[in-house]
XYZ file of C-alpha atoms in Angstrom:
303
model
C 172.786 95.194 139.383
C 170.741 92.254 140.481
C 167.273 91.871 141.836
C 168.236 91.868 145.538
C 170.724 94.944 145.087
C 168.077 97.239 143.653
C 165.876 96.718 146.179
C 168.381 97.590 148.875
C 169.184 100.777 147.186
C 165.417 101.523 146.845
C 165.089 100.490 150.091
C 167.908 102.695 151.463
C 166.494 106.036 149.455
C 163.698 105.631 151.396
C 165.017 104.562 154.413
C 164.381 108.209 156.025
C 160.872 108.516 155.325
C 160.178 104.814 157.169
C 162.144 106.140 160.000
C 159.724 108.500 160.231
C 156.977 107.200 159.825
C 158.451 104.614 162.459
C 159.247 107.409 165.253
C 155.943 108.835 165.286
C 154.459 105.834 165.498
C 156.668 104.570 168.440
C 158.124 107.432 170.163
C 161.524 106.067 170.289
C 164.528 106.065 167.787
C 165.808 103.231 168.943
C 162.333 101.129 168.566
C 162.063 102.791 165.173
C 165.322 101.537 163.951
C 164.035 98.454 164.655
C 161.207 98.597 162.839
C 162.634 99.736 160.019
C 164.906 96.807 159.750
C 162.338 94.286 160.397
C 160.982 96.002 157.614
C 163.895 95.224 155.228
C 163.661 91.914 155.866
C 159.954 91.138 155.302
C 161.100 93.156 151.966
C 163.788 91.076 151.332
C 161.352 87.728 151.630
C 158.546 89.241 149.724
C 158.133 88.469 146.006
C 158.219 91.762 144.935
C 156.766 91.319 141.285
C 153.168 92.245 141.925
C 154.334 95.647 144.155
C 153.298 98.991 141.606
C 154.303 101.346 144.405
C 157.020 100.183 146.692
C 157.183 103.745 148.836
C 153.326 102.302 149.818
C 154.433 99.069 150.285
C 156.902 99.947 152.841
C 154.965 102.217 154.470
C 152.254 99.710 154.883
C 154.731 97.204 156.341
C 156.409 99.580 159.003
C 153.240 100.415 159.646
C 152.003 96.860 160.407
C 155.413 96.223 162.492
C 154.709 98.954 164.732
C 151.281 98.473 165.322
C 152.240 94.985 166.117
C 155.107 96.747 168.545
C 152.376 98.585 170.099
C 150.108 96.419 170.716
C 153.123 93.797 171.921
C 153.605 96.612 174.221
C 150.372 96.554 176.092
C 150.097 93.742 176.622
C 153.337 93.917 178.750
C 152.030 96.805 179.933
C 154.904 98.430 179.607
C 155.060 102.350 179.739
C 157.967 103.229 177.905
C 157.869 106.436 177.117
C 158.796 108.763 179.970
C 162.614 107.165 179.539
C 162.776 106.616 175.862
C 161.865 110.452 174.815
C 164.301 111.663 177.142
C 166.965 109.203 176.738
C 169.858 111.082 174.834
C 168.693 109.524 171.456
C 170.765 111.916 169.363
C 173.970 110.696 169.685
C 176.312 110.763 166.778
C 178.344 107.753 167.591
C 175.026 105.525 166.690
C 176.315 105.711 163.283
C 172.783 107.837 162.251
C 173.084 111.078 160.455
C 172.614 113.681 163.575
C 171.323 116.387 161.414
C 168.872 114.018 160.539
C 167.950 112.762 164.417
C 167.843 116.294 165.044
C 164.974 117.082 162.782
C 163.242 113.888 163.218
C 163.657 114.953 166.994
C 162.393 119.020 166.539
C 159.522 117.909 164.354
C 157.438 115.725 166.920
C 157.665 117.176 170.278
C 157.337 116.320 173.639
C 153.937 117.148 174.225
C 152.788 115.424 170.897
C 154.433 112.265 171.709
C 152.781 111.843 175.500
C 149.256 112.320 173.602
C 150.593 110.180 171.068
C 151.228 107.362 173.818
C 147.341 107.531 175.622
C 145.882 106.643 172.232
C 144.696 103.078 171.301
C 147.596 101.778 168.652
C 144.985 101.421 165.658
C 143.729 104.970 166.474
C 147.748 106.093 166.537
C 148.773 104.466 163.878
C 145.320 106.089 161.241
C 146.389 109.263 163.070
C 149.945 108.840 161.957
C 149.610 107.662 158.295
C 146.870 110.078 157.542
C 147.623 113.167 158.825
C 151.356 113.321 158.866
C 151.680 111.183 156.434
C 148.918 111.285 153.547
C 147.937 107.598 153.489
C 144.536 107.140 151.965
C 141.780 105.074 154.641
C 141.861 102.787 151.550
C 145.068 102.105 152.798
C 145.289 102.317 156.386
C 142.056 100.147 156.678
C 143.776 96.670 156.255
C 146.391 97.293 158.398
C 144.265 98.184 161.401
C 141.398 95.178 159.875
C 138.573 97.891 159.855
C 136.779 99.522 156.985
C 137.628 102.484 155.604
C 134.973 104.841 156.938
C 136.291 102.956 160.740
C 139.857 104.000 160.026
C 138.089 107.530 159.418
C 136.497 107.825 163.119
C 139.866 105.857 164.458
C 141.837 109.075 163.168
C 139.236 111.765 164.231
C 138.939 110.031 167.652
C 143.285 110.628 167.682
C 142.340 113.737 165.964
C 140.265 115.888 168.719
C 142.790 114.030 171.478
C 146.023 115.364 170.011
C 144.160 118.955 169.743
C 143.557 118.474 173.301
C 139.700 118.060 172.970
C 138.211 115.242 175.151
C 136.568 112.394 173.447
C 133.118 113.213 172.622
C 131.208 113.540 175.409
C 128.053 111.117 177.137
C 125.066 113.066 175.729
C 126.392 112.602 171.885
C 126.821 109.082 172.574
C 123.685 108.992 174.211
C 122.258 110.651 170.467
C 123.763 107.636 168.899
C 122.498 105.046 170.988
C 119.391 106.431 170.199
C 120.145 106.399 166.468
C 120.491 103.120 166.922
C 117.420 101.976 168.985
C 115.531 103.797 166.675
C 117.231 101.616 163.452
C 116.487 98.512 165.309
C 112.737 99.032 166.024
C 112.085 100.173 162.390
C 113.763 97.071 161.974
C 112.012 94.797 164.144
C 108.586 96.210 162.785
C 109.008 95.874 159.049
C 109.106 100.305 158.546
C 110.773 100.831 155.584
C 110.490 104.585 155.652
C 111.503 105.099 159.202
C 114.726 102.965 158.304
C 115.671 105.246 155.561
C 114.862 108.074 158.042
C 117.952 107.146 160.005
C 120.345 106.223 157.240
C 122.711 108.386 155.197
C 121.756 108.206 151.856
C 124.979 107.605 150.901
C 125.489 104.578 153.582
C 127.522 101.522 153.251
C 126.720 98.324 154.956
C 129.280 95.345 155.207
C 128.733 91.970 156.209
C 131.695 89.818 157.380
C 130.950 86.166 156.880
C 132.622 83.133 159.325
C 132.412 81.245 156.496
C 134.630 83.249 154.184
C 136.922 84.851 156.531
C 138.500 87.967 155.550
C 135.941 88.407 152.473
C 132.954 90.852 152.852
C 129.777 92.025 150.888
C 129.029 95.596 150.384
C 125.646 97.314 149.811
C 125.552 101.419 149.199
C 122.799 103.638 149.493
C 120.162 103.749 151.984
C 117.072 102.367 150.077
C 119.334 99.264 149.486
C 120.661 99.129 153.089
C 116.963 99.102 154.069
C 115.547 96.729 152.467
C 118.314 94.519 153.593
C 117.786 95.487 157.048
C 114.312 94.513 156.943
C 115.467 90.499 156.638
C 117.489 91.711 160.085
C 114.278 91.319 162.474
C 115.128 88.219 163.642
C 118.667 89.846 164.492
C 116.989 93.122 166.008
C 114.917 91.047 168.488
C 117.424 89.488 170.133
C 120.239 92.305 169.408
C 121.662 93.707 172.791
C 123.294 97.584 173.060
C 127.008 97.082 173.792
C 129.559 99.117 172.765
C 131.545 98.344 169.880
C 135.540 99.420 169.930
C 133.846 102.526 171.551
C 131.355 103.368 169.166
C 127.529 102.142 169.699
C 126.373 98.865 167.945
C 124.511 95.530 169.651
C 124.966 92.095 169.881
C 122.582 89.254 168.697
C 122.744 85.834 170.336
C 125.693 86.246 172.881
C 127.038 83.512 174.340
C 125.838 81.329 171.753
C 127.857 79.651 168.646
C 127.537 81.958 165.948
C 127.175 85.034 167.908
C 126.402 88.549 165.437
C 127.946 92.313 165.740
C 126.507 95.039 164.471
C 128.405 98.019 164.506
C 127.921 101.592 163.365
C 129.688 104.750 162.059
C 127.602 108.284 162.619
C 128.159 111.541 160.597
C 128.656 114.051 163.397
C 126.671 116.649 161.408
C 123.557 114.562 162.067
C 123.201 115.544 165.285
C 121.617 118.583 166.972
C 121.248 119.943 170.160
C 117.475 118.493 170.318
C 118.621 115.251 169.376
C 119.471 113.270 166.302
C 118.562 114.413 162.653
C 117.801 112.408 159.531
C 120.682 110.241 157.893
C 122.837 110.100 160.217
C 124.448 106.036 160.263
C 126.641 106.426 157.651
C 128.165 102.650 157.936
C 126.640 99.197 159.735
C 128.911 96.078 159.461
C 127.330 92.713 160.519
C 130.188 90.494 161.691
C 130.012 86.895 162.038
C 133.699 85.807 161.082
C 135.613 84.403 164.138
C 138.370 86.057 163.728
C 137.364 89.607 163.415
C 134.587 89.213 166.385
C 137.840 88.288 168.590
C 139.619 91.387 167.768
C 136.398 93.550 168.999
C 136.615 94.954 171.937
C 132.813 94.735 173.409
C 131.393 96.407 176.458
C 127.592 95.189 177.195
C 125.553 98.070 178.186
C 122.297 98.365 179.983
C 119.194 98.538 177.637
């Protein structure tokens, strides 16, 4: 058996799990057959040498195709699935194992998939991989181009929707804003202490650079966090509140080359009914690179 054999029978065994992962993802058996052979044939280009796990791989690649699917989607702004999850997609003649469309079918309902549809496609597709399907953040976060810890709130967000819990609602996000005011003006006057007030001691700040794109540097812990954010007050005085793919953060310098994002992740057990505890930012990244600030979706907000 050659190279290109084995992989189609690998590819084949596992054919059934990508199909699912591809329904959920897309709410339509016909779309997910599609994915799954686009799939086979990014496999069949790769170079498969440096691939330990090739169930991950996969999954990471159907993954990718349907987010891309999604998002192709929208932008059409097409709204396809009132006809696709009633069209009769179990029919035998397709040449698909009916048992199998059957189950696929009984296992995400109705209901689930017209949540499913109202959510962002990074926030489906975290949803998706880690709760139906056990993919580690670690994982998930590349696909979507976020951090871990942002694939974690992207799922939660899908999370509290598909229990049919509204988003979380003004006066939390009013907490955080304050969370992050209060980061900023520790910043912009030098107070160490009252930046470690606000920070999880187990926080992790990234920095995205425009001058090595894709590449980041990581700090951990909130002493060293702080005294890094203590070289921000140049940032913090002309740092704007905007919201950041939904979650509160600021921007520094708009409209001018170079422009800076700051965004921020909260631990939802910081906050009280009286307002906002200690440690509650649990991740900042500082964005510069092109690239990522254009995937951002940014909504200025008064200060």
């Amino acid at each position: 058996m050659d190279e290109r054999e084995w992989l189609a029978q690998r590819f084949e065994e596992n054919r059934s799990h990508l199909r699912a992962v591809a329904y959920r993802m897309l709410g339509s058996l016909t779309e997910a057959d599609d994915a799954v052979q686009e799939s086979w044939l990014r496999l069949s280009r790769a170079d498969t040498d440096d691939i330990e796990n090739l169930v991950g791989w996969l999954t990471t690649i159907v993954g990718r195709v349907c987010l891309d699917m999604l998002r192709s989607r929208r932008a059409r702004r097409e709204d396809p699935l009132e006809a696709q999850v009633t069209e009769p997609a179990l029919d035998p003649e397709d040449g698909a194992d009916p048992e199998h469309q059957a189950l696929l079918a009984d296992s995400v309902g109705l209901a689930l998939l017209v949540v499913l549809e109202t959510l962002d496609p990074a926030e489906r597709l975290a949803f998706v991989l880690h709760d139906m399907f056990a993919v580690p953040f670690e994982e998930i976060a590349p696909i979507v181009d976020r951090s871990p810890a942002a694939a974690r709130q992207l799922a939660s967000r899908a999370r509290r929707r598909v229990q049919g819990v509204n988003t979380p609602p003004a006066p939390d996000l009013t907490r955080q804003r304050q969370v992050v005011e209060a980061f900023l003006t520790a910043a912009r006057g030098g107070d160490f202490d009252a930046l470690v007030a606000v920070l999880d001691p187990d926080v992790v700040a990234r920095s995205y650079a425009a001058d090595r794109p894709g590449a980041s540097t990581v700090l951990r812990g909130a002493t060293a966090v702080a005294r890094q954010a203590l070289t921000f007050a140049q940032f913090a005085k002309s740092a704007e509140p905007a919201l950041v793919d939904g979650s509160p953060g600021v921007v520094a310098d708009r409209g001018k080359p170079g422009y800076r994002v700051m965004s921020f992740g909260f631990s939802d057990e910081g906050f009280t009914d009286g307002g906002f505890a200690d440690a509650v930012i649990t991740e900042i990244e500082v964005i510069t690179d092109p690239a990522r600030l254009g995937a951002l979706d940014l909504v200025l907000l008064d200060a």
